[in-house]
XYZ file of C-alpha atoms in Angstrom:
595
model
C 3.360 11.234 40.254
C 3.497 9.599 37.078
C -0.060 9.931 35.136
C 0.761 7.356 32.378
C 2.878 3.909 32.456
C 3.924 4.862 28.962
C 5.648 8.027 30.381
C 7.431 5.925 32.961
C 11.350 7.005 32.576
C 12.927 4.435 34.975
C 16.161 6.779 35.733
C 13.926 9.175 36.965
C 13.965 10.280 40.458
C 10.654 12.492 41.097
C 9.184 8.888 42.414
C 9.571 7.944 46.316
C 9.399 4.412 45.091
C 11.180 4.282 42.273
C 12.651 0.798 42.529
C 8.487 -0.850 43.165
C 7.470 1.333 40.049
C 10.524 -0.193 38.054
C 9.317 -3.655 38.973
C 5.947 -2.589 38.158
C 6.947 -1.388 35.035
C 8.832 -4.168 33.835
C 6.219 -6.690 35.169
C 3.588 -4.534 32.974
C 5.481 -4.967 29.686
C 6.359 -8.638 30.105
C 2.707 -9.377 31.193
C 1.253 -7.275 27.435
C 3.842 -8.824 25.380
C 2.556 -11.919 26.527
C -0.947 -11.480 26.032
C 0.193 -9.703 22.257
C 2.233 -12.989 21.064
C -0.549 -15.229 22.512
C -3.205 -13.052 20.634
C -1.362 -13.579 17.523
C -0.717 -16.995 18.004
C -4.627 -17.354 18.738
C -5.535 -15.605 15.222
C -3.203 -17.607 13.060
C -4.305 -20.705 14.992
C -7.877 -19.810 14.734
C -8.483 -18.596 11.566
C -5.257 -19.613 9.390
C -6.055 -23.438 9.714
C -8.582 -25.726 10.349
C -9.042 -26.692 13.738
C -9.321 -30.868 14.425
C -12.289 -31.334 17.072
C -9.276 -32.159 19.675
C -7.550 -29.151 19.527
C -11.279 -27.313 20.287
C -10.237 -27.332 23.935
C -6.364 -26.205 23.887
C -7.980 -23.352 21.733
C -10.784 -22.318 24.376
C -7.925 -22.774 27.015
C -5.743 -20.237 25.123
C -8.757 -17.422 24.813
C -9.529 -17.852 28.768
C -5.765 -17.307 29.952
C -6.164 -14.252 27.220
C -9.159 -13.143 29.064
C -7.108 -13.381 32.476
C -4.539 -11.496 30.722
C -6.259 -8.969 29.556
C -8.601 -8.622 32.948
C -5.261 -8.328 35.233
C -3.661 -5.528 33.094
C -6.688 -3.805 32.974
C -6.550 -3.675 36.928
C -3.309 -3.230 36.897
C -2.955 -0.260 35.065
C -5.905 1.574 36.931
C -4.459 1.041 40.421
C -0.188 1.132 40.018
C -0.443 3.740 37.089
C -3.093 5.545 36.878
C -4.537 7.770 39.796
C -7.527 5.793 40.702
C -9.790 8.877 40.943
C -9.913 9.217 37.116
C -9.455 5.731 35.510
C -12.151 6.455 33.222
C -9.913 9.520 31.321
C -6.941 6.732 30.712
C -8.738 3.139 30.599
C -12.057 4.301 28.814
C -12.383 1.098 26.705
C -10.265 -1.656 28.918
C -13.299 -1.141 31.613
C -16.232 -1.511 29.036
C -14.419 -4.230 27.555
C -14.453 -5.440 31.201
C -18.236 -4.404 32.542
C -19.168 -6.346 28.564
C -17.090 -9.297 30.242
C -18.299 -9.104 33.778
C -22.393 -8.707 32.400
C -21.832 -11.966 30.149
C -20.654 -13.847 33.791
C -23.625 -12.975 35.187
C -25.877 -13.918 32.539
C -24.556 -17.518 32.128
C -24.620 -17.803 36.118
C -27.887 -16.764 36.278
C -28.755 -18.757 33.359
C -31.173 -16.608 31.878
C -32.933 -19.100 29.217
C -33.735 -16.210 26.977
C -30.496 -14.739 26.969
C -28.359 -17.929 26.100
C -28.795 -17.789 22.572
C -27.660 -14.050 22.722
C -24.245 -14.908 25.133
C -23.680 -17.666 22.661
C -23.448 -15.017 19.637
C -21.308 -12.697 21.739
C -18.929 -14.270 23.465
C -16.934 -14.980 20.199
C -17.593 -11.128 19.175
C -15.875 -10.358 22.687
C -12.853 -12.599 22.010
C -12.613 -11.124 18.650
C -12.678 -7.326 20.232
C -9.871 -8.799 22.899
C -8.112 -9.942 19.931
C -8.326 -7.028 17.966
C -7.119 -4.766 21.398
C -4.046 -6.585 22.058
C -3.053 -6.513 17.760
C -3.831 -2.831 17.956
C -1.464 -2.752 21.012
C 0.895 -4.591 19.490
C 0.494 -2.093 15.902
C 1.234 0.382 18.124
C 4.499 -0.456 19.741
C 5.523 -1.669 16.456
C 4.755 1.620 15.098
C 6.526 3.534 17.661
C 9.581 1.119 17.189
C 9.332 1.639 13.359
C 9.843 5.030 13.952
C 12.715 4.798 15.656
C 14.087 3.608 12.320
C 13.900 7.694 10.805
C 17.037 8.045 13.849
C 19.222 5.446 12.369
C 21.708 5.907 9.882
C 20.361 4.208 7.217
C 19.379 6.802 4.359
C 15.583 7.215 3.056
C 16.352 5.318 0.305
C 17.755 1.931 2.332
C 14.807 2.453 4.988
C 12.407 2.432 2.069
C 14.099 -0.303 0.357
C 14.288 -2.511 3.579
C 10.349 -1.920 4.703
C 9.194 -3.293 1.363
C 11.038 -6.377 1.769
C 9.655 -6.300 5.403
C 6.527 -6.509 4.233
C 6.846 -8.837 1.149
C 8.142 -11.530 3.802
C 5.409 -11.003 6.401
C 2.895 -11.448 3.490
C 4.362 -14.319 2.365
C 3.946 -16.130 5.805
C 0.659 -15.025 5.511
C -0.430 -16.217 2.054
C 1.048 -19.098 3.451
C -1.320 -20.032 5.862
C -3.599 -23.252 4.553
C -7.096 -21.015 5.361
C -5.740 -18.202 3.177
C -5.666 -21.300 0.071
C -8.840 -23.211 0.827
C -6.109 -25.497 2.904
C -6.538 -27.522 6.062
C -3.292 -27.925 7.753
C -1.081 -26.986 4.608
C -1.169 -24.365 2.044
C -2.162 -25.244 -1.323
C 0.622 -23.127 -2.656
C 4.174 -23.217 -3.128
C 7.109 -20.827 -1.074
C 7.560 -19.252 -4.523
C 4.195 -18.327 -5.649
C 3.343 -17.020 -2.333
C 6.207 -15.110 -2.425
C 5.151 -13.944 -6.076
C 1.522 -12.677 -5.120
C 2.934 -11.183 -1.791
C 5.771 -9.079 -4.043
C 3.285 -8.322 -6.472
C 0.620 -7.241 -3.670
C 2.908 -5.312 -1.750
C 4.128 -3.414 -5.488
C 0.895 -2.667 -6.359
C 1.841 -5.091 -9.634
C -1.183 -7.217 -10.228
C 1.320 -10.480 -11.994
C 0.477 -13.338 -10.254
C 1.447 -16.773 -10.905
C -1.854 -18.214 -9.496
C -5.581 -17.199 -10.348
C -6.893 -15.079 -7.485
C -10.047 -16.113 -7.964
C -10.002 -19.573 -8.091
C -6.824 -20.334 -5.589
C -7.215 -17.921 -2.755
C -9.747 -17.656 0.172
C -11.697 -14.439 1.204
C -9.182 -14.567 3.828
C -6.321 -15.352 1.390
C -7.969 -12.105 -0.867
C -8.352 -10.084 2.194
C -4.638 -10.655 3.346
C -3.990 -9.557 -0.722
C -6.220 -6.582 -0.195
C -4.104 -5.162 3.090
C -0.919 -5.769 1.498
C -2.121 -3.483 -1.463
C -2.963 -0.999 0.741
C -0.190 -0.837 2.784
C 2.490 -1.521 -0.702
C 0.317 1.691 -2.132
C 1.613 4.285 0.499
C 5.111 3.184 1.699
C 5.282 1.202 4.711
C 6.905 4.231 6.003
C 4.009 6.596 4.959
C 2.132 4.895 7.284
C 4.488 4.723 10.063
C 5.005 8.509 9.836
C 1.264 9.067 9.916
C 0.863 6.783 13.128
C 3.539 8.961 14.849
C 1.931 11.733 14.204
C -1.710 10.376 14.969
C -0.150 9.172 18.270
C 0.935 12.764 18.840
C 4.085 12.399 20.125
C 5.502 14.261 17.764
C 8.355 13.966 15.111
C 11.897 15.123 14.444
C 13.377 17.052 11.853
C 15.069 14.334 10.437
C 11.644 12.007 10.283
C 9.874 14.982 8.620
C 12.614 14.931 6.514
C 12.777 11.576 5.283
C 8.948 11.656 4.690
C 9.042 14.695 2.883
C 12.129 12.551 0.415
C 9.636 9.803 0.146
C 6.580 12.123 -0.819
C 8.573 13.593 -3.686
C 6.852 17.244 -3.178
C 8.999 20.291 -4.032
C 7.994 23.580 -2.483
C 8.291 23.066 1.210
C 4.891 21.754 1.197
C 3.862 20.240 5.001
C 4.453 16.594 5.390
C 2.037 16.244 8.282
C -0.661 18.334 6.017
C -0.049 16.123 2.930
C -0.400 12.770 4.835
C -3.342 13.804 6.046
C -5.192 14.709 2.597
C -3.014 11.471 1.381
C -5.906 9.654 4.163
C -8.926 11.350 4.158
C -8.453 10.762 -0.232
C -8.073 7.961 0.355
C -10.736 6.946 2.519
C -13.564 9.309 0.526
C -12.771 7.793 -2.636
C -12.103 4.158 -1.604
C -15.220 4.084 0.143
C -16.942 6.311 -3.071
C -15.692 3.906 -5.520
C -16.739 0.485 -3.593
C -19.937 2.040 -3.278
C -20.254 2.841 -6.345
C -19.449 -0.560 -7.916
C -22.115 -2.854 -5.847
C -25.142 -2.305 -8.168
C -22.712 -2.928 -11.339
C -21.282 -6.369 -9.578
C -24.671 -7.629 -7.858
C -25.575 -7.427 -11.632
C -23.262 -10.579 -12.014
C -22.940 -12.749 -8.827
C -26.662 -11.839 -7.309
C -25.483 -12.286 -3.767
C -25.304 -9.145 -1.940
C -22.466 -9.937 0.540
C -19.857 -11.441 -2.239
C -20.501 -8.373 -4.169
C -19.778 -5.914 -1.274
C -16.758 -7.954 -0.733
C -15.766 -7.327 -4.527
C -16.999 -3.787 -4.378
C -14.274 -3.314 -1.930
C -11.516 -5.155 -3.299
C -11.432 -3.540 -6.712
C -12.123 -0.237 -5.305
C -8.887 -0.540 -3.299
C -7.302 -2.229 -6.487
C -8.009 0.510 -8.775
C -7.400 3.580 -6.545
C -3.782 1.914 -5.559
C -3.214 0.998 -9.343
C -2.434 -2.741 -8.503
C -4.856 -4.674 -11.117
C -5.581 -7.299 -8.879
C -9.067 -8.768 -9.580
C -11.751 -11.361 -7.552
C -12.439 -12.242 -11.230
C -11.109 -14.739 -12.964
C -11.256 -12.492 -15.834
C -10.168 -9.428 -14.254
C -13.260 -6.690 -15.891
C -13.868 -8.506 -19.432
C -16.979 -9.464 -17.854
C -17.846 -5.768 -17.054
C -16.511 -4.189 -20.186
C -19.760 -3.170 -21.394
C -20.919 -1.819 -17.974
C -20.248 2.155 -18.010
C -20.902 2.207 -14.100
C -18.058 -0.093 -13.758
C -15.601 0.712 -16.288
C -15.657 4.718 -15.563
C -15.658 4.422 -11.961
C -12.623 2.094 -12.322
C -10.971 4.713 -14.579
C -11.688 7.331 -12.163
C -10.312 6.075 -9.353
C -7.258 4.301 -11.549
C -6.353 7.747 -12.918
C -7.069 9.672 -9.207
C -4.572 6.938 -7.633
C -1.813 7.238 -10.096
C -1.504 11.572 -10.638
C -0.118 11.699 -7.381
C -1.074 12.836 -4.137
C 0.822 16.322 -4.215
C -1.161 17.083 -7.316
C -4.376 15.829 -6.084
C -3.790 18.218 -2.812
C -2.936 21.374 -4.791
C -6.058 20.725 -6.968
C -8.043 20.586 -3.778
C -6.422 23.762 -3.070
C -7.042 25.261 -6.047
C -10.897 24.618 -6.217
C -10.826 26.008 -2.999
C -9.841 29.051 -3.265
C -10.565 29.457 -6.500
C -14.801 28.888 -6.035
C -14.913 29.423 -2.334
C -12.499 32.012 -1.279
C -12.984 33.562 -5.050
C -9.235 34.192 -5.582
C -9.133 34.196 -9.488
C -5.142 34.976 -9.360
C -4.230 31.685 -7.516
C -2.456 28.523 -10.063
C -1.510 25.075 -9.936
C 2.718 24.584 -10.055
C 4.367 23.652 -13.227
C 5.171 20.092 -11.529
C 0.908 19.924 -11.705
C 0.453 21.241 -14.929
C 2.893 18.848 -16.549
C 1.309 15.989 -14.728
C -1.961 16.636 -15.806
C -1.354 17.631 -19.617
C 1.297 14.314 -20.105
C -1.553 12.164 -18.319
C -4.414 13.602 -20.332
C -2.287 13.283 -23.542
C -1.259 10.147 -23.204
C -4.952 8.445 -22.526
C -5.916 10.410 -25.398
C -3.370 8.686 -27.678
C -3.598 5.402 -26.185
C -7.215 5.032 -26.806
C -6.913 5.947 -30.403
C -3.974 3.376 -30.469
C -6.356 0.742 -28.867
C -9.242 1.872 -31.162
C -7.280 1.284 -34.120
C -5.380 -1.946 -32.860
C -8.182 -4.011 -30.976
C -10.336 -6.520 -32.349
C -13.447 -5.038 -32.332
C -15.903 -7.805 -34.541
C -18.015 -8.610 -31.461
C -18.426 -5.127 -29.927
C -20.208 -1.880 -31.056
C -21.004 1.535 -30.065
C -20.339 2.795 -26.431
C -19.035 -0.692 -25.814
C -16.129 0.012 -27.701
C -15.361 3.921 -26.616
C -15.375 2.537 -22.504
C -13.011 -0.244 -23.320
C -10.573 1.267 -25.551
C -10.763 4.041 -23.415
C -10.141 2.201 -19.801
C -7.568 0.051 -21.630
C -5.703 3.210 -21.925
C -6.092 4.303 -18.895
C -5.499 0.895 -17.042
C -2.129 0.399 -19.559
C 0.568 2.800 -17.589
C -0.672 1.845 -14.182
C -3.269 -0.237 -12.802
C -2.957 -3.756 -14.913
C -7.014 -4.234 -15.390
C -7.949 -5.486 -18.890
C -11.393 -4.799 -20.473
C -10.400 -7.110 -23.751
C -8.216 -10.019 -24.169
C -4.515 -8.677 -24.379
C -3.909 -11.734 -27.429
C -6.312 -9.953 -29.664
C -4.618 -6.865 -29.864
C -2.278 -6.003 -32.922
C 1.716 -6.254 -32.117
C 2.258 -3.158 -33.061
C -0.214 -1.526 -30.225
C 0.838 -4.398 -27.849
C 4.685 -2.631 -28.667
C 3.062 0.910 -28.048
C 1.692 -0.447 -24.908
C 4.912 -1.593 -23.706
C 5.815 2.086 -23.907
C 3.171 3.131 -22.223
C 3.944 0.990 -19.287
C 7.056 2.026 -19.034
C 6.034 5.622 -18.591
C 3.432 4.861 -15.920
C 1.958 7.431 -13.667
C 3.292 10.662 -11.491
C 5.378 10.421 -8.815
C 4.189 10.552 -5.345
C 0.828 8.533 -6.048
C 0.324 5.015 -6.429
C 1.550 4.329 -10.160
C 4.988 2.477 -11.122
C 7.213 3.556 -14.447
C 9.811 6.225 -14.378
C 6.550 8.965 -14.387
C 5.107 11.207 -17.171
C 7.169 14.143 -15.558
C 10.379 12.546 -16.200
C 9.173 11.656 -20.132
C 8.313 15.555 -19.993
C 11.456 17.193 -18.458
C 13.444 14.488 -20.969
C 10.966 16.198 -24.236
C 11.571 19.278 -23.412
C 15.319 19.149 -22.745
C 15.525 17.553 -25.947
C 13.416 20.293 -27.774
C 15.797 22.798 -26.533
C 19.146 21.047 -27.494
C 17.850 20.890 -30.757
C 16.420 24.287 -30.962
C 20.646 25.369 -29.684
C 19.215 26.687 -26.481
C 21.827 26.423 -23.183
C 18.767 26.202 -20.672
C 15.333 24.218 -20.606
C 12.639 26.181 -20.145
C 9.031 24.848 -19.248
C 6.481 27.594 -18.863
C 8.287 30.680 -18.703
C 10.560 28.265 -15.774
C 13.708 27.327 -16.230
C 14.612 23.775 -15.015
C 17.761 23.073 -13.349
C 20.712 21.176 -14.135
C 20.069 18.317 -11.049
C 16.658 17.909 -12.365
C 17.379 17.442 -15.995
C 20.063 14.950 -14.322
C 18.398 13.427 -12.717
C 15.672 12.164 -15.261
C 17.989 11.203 -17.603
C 19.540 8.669 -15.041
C 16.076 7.335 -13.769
C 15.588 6.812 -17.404
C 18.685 5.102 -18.403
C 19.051 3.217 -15.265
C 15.309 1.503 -16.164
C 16.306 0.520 -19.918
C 19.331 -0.742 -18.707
C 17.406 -2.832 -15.418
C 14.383 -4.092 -18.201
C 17.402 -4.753 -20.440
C 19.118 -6.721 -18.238
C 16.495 -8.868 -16.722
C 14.894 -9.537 -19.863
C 18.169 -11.368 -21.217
C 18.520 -13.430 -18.588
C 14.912 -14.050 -18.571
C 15.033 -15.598 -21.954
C 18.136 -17.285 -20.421
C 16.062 -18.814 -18.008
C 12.788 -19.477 -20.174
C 14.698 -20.150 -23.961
C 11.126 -21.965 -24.957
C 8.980 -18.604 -24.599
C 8.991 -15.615 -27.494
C 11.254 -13.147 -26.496
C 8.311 -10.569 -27.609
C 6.207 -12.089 -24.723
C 8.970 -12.132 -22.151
C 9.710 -8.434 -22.876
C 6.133 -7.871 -22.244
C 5.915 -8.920 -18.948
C 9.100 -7.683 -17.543
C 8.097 -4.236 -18.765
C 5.057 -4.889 -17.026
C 6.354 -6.204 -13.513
C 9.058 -3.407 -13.665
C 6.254 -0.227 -14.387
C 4.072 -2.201 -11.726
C 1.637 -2.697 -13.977
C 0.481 -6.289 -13.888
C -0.481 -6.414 -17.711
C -0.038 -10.084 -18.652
C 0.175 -12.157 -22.187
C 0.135 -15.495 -20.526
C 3.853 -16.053 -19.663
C 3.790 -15.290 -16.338
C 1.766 -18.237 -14.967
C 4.019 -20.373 -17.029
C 7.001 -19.148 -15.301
C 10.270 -21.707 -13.622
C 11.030 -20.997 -10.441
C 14.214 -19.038 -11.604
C 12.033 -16.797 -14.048
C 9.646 -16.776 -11.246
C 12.303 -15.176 -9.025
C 13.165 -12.946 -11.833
C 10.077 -11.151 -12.213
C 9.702 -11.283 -8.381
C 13.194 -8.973 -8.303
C 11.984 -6.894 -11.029
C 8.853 -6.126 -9.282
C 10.290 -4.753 -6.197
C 13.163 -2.473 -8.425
C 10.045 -0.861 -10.136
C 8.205 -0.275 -7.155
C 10.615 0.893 -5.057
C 12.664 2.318 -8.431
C 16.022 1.797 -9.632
C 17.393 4.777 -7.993
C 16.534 4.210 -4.548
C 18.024 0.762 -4.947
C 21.270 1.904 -6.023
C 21.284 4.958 -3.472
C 20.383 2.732 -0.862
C 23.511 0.732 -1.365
C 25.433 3.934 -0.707
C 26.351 4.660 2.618
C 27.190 8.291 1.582
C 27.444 10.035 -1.168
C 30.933 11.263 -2.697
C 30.961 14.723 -3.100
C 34.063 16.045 -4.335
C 35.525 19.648 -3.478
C 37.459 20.075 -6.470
C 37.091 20.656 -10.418
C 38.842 19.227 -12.846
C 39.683 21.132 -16.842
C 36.981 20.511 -19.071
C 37.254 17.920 -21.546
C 35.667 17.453 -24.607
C 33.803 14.142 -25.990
C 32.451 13.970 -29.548
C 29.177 12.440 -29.835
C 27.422 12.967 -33.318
């Protein structure tokens, strides 16, 4: 007897009425899909555009038959699917949605005149929870169809490539909604700059063509805000971690393709690392936002907007995106050290990657706790945290020396040129006005961006590890050594390979698309232009101006380079390959002279 409609296999033949439960079945799934794509069409109607008194009714009409709906696949599941003994241990929250439903009848029958005002309050808070059920069903079929996508042929790199652009689009309808741009019944944006913010959103970028401030809604910021999130991990991150919260298990080849994605070397456990990859994320979100209301009540005095902002940047910061509810980004904040350091914190916690983060965890554990003084972090850790730490180091003496400090003093200037060092390779936040910094440390930051964070967090560039492995190779040729050699390790040949292709193929991409930038845009400094295509391709979202300025075909341009840098100019060109051509034969070895 089947315990679960979910479970139903319709060629089964343990069932003595196979061909009613087939109907059943079928009758089920039409019947949720329904009450799913009506949901959805309520929200967008609902809260995506204003709603003309006459359309009041069609819209209360809509929420009833989703009542109905829900009510007769509630009922339906406990009595055809469920054994009706136990209907609590399968429908838990489907029958105190319905008792909730079924108390609120009585009330307003009754007509309690004390209890009107309350019913009035909570009827829209039960439509909302009915809403928010059928999306979350809907999630979760999606979910278990998206990970159906691991058993295709397509390699990690194409599945990768093709849920980014998945997700730019469905952001882009959603941008597009007139609520999400202080609209009525049409958006106050154009197709392309929606399509801008949702590319930049989704790549954790921070360019944007528009002033989020000023030109979005809370909704429009909150759409921004999930697309950040969800741009940070890898749509497929997340669809790996639903199929294993839904616990039915995963196959070899989905472990697989998340452990390709997560970039970790050593074996380590995909379903472990995805789960320190949430719980980080939620502890220092949620750390950080705290953190930052007392620093932004300072500034708007209203406690709600600045919970709201709290949130927004705290999300920004840890997934190194740069977007900001200020029309300023921090410059107001820049002499706040409660803002600016927990910014940097969670900037710099975001971007060193969440293998490193997990074996640091690991480290402090059983270095303090289980007192094992023998136990060390991996080379790949080490050289993470040494390039990052050097590299803030010598940006903020760059920014010290090249900023125009005439208004500032004192600790003032250490937390600026400090976060703007930080901030540089990944996240895209500015402390100080970007035009009043010398050339030559706006050419050093350029560098900087390009380098960007570790691989396996939240940062863009071709990562400090590459820039190490490609140091170190290079100290070797010149000392006449055959092998690199990193900390009593030798590094192998694919590795060394494979960071001098990552690096050439991103001079060659920013080379490109900054030629036919200036192409497109021959009015704008080619200084400028270079600027901001370095920036769009490390993810950055460091701007001198340009962007806003933009055509439509520049527009488009930077939009492109966005999504190479976040998804990186590798995976692109691997994802164009079907399979890779690997030859069983060796030809004589040539000889090329090159110096």
């Amino acid at each position: 007897m089947l315990n679960r409609l979910d479970d139903y296999n319709p060629l089964s033949q343990n069932s003595i009425n196979a061909l009613d439960r087939t109907r059943g079945y079928y009758i089920y799934r039409v019947l949720l899909g329904l009450a799913c794509l009506l949901s959805v069409f309520s929200i967008i109607l609902q809260y995506g555009f204003v709603i003309p008194p006459a359309m009041t009714s069609s819209l209360i009409g809509l929420n009833i038959l989703t009542v109905i709906l829900f009510f007769s696949l509630t009922i339906f599941r406990i009595v055809k699917t469920y054994k009706i003994e136990s209907p609590f241990r399968h429908a838990a929250l489907e029958i105190i949605l319905i008792a909730f439903l079924i108390m609120e009848l009585i009330v307003v029958k009754l007509a309690f005149p004390e209890s009107k005002q309350v019913i009035h309050h909570l009827i829209p808070v039960y439509l909302i929870s009915l809403q928010v059920y059928f999306m979350f069903a809907l999630g979760k079929r999606m979910f278990k169809a998206g990970k159906q996508l691991y058993l295709l042929s397509f390699s990690p790199a194409a599945t990768v490539a093709i849920s980014f652009i998945v997700l730019i689009m469905v952001g882009t309808l959603a941008l597009l909604l007139p609520q999400s741009t202080h609209g009525t019944l049409t958006p106050n944006i154009s197709l392309i700059d929606a399509l801008f913010t949702s590319t930049s959103a989704v790549c954790v970028t921070g360019l944007t063509t528009v002033n989020t401030a000023y030109d979005f809604s809370r909704l429009g910021q909150g759409i921004i805000l999930f697309l950040i999130q969800l741009g940070a991990f890898g749509i497929m991150i997340f669809v790996g971690l639903f199929a294993f919260s839904f616990g039915s298990g995963s196959s070899l080849r989905s472990r697989l393709v998340l452990q390709d994605i997560l970039v970790r070397e050593g074996g380590q456990h995909v379903a472990s690392l995805m789960r320190v990859m949430l719980i980080t994320t939620l502890i220092l979100e949620g750390a950080g936002a705290v953190l930052l209301i007392p620093g932004f009540y300072e500034v708007s005095g209203v406690l709600g907007e600045s919970c709201f902002d709290s949130i927004f940047h705290s999300v920004s910061a840890f997934c190194n995106a740069g977007f900001s509810t200020f029309p300023t980004s921090l410059e107001l904040f820049s002499n706040s050290p409660l803002v600016i350091i927990t910014i940097s914190i969670l900037i710099v916690c975001g971007g060193i990657g969440f293998g490193v983060v997990y074996e640091i965890g690991q480290w402090i554990r059983k270095r303090f706790i289980q007192k094992k003084l023998a136990v060390r972090l991996s080379l790949h850790a080490i050289i993470v945290i040494q390039t990052s730490a050097l590299l803030i180091v010598v940006g903020m003496a760059a920014v010290l020396i090249g900023g125009d400090w005439s208004m500032r003093s004192g600790l003032d200037v250490f937390l600026s040129s400090l976060f703007q060092s930080i901030t540089t390779r990944t996240a895209g936040f500015n402390s100080i006005p970007l035009l009043s910094i010398a050339p030559w440390c706006l050419i050093m930051m350029m560098i900087w961006m390009l380098i960007g964070g570790a691989p396996g967090g939240t940062a863009g560039g071709i990562k400090v590890s590459t820039v190490a492995l490609l140091f170190h190779t290079a100290r070797s040729l010149l000392k006449g050594r055959k092998q690199v050699e990193i900390r009593h390790r030798t590094i192998t040949q694919d590795a060394i390979m494979m960071a001098f292709v990552i690096c050439g193929l991103a001079i060659s991409y920013i080379a490109v698309a900054t030629i036919v930038l200036v192409w497109a845009e021959p009015d704008k400094l080619i200084f400028r232009l270079l600027f901001e295509v370095i920036s769009a391709f490390g993810t950055v979202g460091l701007s001198l101006g340009v962007t806003p300025e933009l055509s439509s075909i520049g527009k488009i341009i930077i939009i492109i380079t966005m999504y190479v840098g976040r998804v990186g100019p590798l995976t692109v060109f691997l994802g164009m390959m079907r399979t890779r051509d690997e030859a069983n034969y060796e030809y004589p070895t040539g000889s090329i002279i090159i110096s």
